[in-house]
PDB file of C-alpha atoms and ligand atoms in Angstrom:
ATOM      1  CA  UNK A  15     -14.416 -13.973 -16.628  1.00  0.00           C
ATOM      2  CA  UNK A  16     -12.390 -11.517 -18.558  1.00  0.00           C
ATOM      3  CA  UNK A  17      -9.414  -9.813 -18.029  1.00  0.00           C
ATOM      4  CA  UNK A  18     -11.419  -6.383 -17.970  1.00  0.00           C
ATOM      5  CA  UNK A  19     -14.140  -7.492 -15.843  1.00  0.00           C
ATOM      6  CA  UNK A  20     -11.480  -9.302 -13.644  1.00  0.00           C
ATOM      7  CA  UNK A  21      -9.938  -6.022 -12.524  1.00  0.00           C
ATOM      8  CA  UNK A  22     -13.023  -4.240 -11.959  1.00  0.00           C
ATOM      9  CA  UNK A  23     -14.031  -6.826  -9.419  1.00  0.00           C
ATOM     10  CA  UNK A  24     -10.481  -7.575  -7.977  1.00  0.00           C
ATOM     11  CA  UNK A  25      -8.502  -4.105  -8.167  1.00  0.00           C
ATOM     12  CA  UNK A  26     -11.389  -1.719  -5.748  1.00  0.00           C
ATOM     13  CA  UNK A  27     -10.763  -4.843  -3.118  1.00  0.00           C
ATOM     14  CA  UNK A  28      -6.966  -4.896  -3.400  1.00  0.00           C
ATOM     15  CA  UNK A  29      -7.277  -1.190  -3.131  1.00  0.00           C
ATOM     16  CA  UNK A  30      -9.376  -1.486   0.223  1.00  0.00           C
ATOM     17  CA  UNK A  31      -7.035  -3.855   1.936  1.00  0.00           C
ATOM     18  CA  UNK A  32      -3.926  -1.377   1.092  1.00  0.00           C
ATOM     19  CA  UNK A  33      -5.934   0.442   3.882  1.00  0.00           C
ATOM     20  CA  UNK A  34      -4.833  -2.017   6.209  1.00  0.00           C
ATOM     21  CA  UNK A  35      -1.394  -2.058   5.471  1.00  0.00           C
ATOM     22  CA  UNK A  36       0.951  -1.676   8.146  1.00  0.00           C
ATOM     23  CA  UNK A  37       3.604   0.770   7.243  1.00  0.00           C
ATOM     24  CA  UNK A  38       5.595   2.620   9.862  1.00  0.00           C
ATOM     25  CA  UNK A  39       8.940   2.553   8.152  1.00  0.00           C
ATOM     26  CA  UNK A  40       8.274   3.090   4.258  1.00  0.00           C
ATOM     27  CA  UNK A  41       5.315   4.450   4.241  1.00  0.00           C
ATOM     28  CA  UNK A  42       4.222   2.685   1.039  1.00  0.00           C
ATOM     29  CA  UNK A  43       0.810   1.020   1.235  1.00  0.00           C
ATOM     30  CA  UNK A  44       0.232  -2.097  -0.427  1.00  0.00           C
ATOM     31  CA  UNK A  45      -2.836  -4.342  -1.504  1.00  0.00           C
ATOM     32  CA  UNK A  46      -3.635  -7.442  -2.883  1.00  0.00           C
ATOM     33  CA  UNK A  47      -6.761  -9.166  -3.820  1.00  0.00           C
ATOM     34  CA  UNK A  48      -6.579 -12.814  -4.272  1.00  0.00           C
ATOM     35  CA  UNK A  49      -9.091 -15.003  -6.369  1.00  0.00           C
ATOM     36  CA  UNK A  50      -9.093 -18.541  -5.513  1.00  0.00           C
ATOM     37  CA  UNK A  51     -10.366 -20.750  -8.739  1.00  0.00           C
ATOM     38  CA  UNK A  52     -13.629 -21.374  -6.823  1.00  0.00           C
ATOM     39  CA  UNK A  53     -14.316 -17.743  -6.604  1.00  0.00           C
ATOM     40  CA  UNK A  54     -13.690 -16.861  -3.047  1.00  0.00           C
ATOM     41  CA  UNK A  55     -11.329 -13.790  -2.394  1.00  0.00           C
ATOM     42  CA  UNK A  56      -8.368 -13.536  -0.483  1.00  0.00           C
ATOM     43  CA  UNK A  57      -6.900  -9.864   0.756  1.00  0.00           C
ATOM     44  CA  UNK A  58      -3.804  -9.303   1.725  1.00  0.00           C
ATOM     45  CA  UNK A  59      -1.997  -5.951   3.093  1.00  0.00           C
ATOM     46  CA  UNK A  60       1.862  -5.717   3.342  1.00  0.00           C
ATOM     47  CA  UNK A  61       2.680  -5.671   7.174  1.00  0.00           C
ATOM     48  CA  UNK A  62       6.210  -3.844   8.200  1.00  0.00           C
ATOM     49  CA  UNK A  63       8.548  -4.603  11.427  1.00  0.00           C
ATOM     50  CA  UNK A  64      10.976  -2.959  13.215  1.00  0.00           C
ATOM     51  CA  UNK A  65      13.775  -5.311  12.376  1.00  0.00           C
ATOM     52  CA  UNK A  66      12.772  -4.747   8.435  1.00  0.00           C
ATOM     53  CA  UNK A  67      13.580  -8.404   7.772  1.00  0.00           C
ATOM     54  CA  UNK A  68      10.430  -9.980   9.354  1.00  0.00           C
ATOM     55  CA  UNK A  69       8.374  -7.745   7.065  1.00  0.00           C
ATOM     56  CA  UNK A  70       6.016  -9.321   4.891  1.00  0.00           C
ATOM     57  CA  UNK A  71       4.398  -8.140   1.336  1.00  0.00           C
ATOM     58  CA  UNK A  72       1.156  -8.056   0.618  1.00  0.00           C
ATOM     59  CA  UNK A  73       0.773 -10.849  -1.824  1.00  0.00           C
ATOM     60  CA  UNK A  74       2.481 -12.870   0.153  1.00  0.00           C
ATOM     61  CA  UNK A  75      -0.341 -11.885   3.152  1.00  0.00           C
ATOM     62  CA  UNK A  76      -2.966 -13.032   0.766  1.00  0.00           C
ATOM     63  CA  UNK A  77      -1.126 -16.445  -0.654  1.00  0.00           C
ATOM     64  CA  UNK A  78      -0.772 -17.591   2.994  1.00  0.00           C
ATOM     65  CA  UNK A  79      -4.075 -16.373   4.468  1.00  0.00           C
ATOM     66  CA  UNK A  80      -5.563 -18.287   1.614  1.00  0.00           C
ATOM     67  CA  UNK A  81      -3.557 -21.427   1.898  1.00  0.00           C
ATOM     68  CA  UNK A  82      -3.512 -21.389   5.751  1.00  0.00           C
ATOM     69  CA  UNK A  83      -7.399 -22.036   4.971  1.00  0.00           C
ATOM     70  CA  UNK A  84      -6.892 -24.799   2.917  1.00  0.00           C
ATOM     71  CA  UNK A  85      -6.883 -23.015  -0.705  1.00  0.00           C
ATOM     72  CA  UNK A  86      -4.424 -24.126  -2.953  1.00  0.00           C
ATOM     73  CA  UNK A  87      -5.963 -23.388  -6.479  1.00  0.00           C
ATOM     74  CA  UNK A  88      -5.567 -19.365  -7.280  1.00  0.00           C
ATOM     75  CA  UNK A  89      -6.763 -17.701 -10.653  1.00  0.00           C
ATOM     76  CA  UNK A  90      -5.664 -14.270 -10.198  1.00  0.00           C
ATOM     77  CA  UNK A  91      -4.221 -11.974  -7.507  1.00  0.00           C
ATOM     78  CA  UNK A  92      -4.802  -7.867  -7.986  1.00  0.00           C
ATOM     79  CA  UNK A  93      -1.868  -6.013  -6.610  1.00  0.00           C
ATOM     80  CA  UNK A  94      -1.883  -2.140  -6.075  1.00  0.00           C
ATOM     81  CA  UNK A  95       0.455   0.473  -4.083  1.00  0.00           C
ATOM     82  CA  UNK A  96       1.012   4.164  -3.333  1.00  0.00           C
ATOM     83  CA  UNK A  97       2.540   6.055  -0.417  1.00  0.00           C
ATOM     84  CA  UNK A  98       0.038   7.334   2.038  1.00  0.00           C
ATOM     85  CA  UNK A  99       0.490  10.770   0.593  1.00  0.00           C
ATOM     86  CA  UNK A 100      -0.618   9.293  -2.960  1.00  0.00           C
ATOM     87  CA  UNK A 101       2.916   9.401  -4.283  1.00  0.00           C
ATOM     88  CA  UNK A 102       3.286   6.395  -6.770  1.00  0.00           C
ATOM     89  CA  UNK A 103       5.888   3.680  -6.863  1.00  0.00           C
ATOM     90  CA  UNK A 104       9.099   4.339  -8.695  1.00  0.00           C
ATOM     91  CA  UNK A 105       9.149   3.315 -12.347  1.00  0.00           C
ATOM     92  CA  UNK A 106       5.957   3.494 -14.529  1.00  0.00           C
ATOM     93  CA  UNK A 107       4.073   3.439 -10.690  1.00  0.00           C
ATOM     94  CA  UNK A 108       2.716  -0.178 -10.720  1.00  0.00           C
ATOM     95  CA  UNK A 109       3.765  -1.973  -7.771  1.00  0.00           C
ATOM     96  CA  UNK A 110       4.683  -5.381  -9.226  1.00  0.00           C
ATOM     97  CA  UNK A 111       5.103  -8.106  -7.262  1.00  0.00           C
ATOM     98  CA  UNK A 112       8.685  -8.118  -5.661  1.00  0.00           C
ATOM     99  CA  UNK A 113      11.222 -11.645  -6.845  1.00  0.00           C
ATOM    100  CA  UNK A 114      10.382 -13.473  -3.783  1.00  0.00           C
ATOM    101  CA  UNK A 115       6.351 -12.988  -3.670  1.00  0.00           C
ATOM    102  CA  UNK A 116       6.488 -14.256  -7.932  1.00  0.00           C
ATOM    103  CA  UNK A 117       8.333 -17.238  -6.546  1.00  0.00           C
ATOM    104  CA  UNK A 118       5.677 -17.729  -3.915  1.00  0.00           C
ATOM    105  CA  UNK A 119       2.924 -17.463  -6.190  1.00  0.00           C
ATOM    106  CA  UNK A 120       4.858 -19.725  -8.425  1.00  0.00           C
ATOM    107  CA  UNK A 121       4.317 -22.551  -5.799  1.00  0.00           C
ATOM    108  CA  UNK A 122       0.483 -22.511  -5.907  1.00  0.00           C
ATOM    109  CA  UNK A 123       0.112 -20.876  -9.397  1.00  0.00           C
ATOM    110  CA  UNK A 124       0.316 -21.525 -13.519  1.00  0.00           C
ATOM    111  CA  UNK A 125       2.448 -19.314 -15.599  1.00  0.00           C
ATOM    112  CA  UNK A 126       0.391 -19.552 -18.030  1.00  0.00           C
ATOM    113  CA  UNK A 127      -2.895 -19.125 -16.893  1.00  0.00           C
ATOM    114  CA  UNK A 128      -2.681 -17.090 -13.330  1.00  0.00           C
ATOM    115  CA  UNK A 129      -3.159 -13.447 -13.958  1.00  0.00           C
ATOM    116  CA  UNK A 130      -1.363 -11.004 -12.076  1.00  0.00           C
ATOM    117  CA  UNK A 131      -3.429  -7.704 -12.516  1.00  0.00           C
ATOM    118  CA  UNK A 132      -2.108  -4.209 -11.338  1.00  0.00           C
ATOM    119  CA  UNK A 133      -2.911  -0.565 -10.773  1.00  0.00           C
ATOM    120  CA  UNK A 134      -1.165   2.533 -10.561  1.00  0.00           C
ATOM    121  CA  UNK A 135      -1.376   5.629  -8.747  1.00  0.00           C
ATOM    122  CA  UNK A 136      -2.640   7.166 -11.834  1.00  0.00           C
ATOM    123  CA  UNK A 137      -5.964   4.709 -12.845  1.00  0.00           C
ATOM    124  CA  UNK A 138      -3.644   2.900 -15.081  1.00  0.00           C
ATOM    125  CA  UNK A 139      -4.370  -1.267 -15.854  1.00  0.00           C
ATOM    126  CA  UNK A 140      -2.292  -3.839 -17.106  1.00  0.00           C
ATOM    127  CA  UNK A 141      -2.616  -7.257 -16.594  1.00  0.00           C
ATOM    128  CA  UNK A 142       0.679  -9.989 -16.956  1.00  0.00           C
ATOM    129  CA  UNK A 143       0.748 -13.867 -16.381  1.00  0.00           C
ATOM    130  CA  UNK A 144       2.732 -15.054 -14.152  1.00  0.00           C
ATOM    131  CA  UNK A 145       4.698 -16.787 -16.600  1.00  0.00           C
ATOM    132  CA  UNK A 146       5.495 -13.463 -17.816  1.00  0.00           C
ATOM    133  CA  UNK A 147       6.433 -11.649 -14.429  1.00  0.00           C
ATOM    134  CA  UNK A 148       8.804 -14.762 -13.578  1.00  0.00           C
ATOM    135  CA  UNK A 149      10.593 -16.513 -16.825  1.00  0.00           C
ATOM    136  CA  UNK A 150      12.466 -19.506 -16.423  1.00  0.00           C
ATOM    137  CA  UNK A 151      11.022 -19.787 -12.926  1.00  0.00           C
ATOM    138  CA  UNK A 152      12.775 -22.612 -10.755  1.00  0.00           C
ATOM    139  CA  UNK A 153      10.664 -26.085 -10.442  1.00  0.00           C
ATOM    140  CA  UNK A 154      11.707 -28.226  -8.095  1.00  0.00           C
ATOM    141  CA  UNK A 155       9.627 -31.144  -9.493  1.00  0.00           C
ATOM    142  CA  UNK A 156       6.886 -31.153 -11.935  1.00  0.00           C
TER     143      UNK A 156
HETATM  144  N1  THU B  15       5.992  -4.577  -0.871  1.00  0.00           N
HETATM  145  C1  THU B  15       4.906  -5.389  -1.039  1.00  0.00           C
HETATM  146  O1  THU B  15       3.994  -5.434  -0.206  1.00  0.00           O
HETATM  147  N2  THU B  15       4.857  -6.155  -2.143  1.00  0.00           N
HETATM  148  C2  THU B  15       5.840  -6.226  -3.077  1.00  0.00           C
HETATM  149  O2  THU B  15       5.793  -7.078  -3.945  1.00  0.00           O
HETATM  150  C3  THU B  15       6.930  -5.262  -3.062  1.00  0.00           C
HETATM  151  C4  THU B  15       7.094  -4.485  -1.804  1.00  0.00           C
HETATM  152  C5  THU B  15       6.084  -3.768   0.360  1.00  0.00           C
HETATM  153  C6  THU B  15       7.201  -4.182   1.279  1.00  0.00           C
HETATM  154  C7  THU B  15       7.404  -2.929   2.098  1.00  0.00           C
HETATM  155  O3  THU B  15       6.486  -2.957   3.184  1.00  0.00           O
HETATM  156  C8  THU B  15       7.003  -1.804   1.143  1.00  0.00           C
HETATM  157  O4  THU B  15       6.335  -2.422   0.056  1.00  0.00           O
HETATM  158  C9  THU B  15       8.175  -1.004   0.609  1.00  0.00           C
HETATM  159  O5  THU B  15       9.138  -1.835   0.062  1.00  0.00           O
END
């Protein structure tokens, strides 16, 4: 499948599980949409606590939802975020995937081939490799 076609399967779901996220302390609602390489799809919803450490992104949701079912082979994930009153993120408003969730997708994914495939506030697409998101990634063992 192509990149283009890829979000406009993957992006819609990653926007419907942001409904899910659990949020009481940013506010900022997060999705992800993950695509194993046998075509089944994971979603994932960032989940907040009151102790702010035990929080968990929404990518990393997805990864271990998938992998707690025995996945291990991921093609893309679709990641999307906006505060509940449809503020974007900072910066250009994509809500890339925060240094510890690109290390966790690093575990199960290629840098060259997985896609990481975002959307902004504003309808705006971009997709990155992994590879790209995380340089000089650390490998424990190849
Ligand atoms: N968040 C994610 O779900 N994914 C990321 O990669 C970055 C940040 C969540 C964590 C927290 O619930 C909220 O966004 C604000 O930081």
């Amino acid at each position: 499948m192509d990149r283009e076609k890829l979000m406009d399967t993957l992006i819609p779901q990653a926007w419907e599980a942001a409904k899910n996220a659990y949020v009481p302390y940013s506010g900022f609602r997060v999705g992800a949409a993950l695509l194993t390489k046998s075509g089944v799809v994971y979603p994932g919803c960032n989940i907040e606590n009151s102790a702010y450490g035990p929080s968990n992104c929404a990518e990393r949701t997805a990864v271990f939802s998938a992998v707690a079912r025995g996945e291990r082979e991921f093609a893309a994930i679709a990641v999307v975020g906006k505060f509940a009153d449809g503020t974007p993120a900072g910066g250009d408003g994509f809500a890339y995937p925060c240094g510890v969730c690109r290390q966790v997708l690093a575990e199960f994914c290629s840098p060259e081939d997985f896609l990481v495939l975002l959307e902004n506030a504003q309808g705006e697409r971009k997709a990155l490799t992994l590879g790209e998101l995380l340089p000089y990634g650390f490998v424990l063992r190849d």
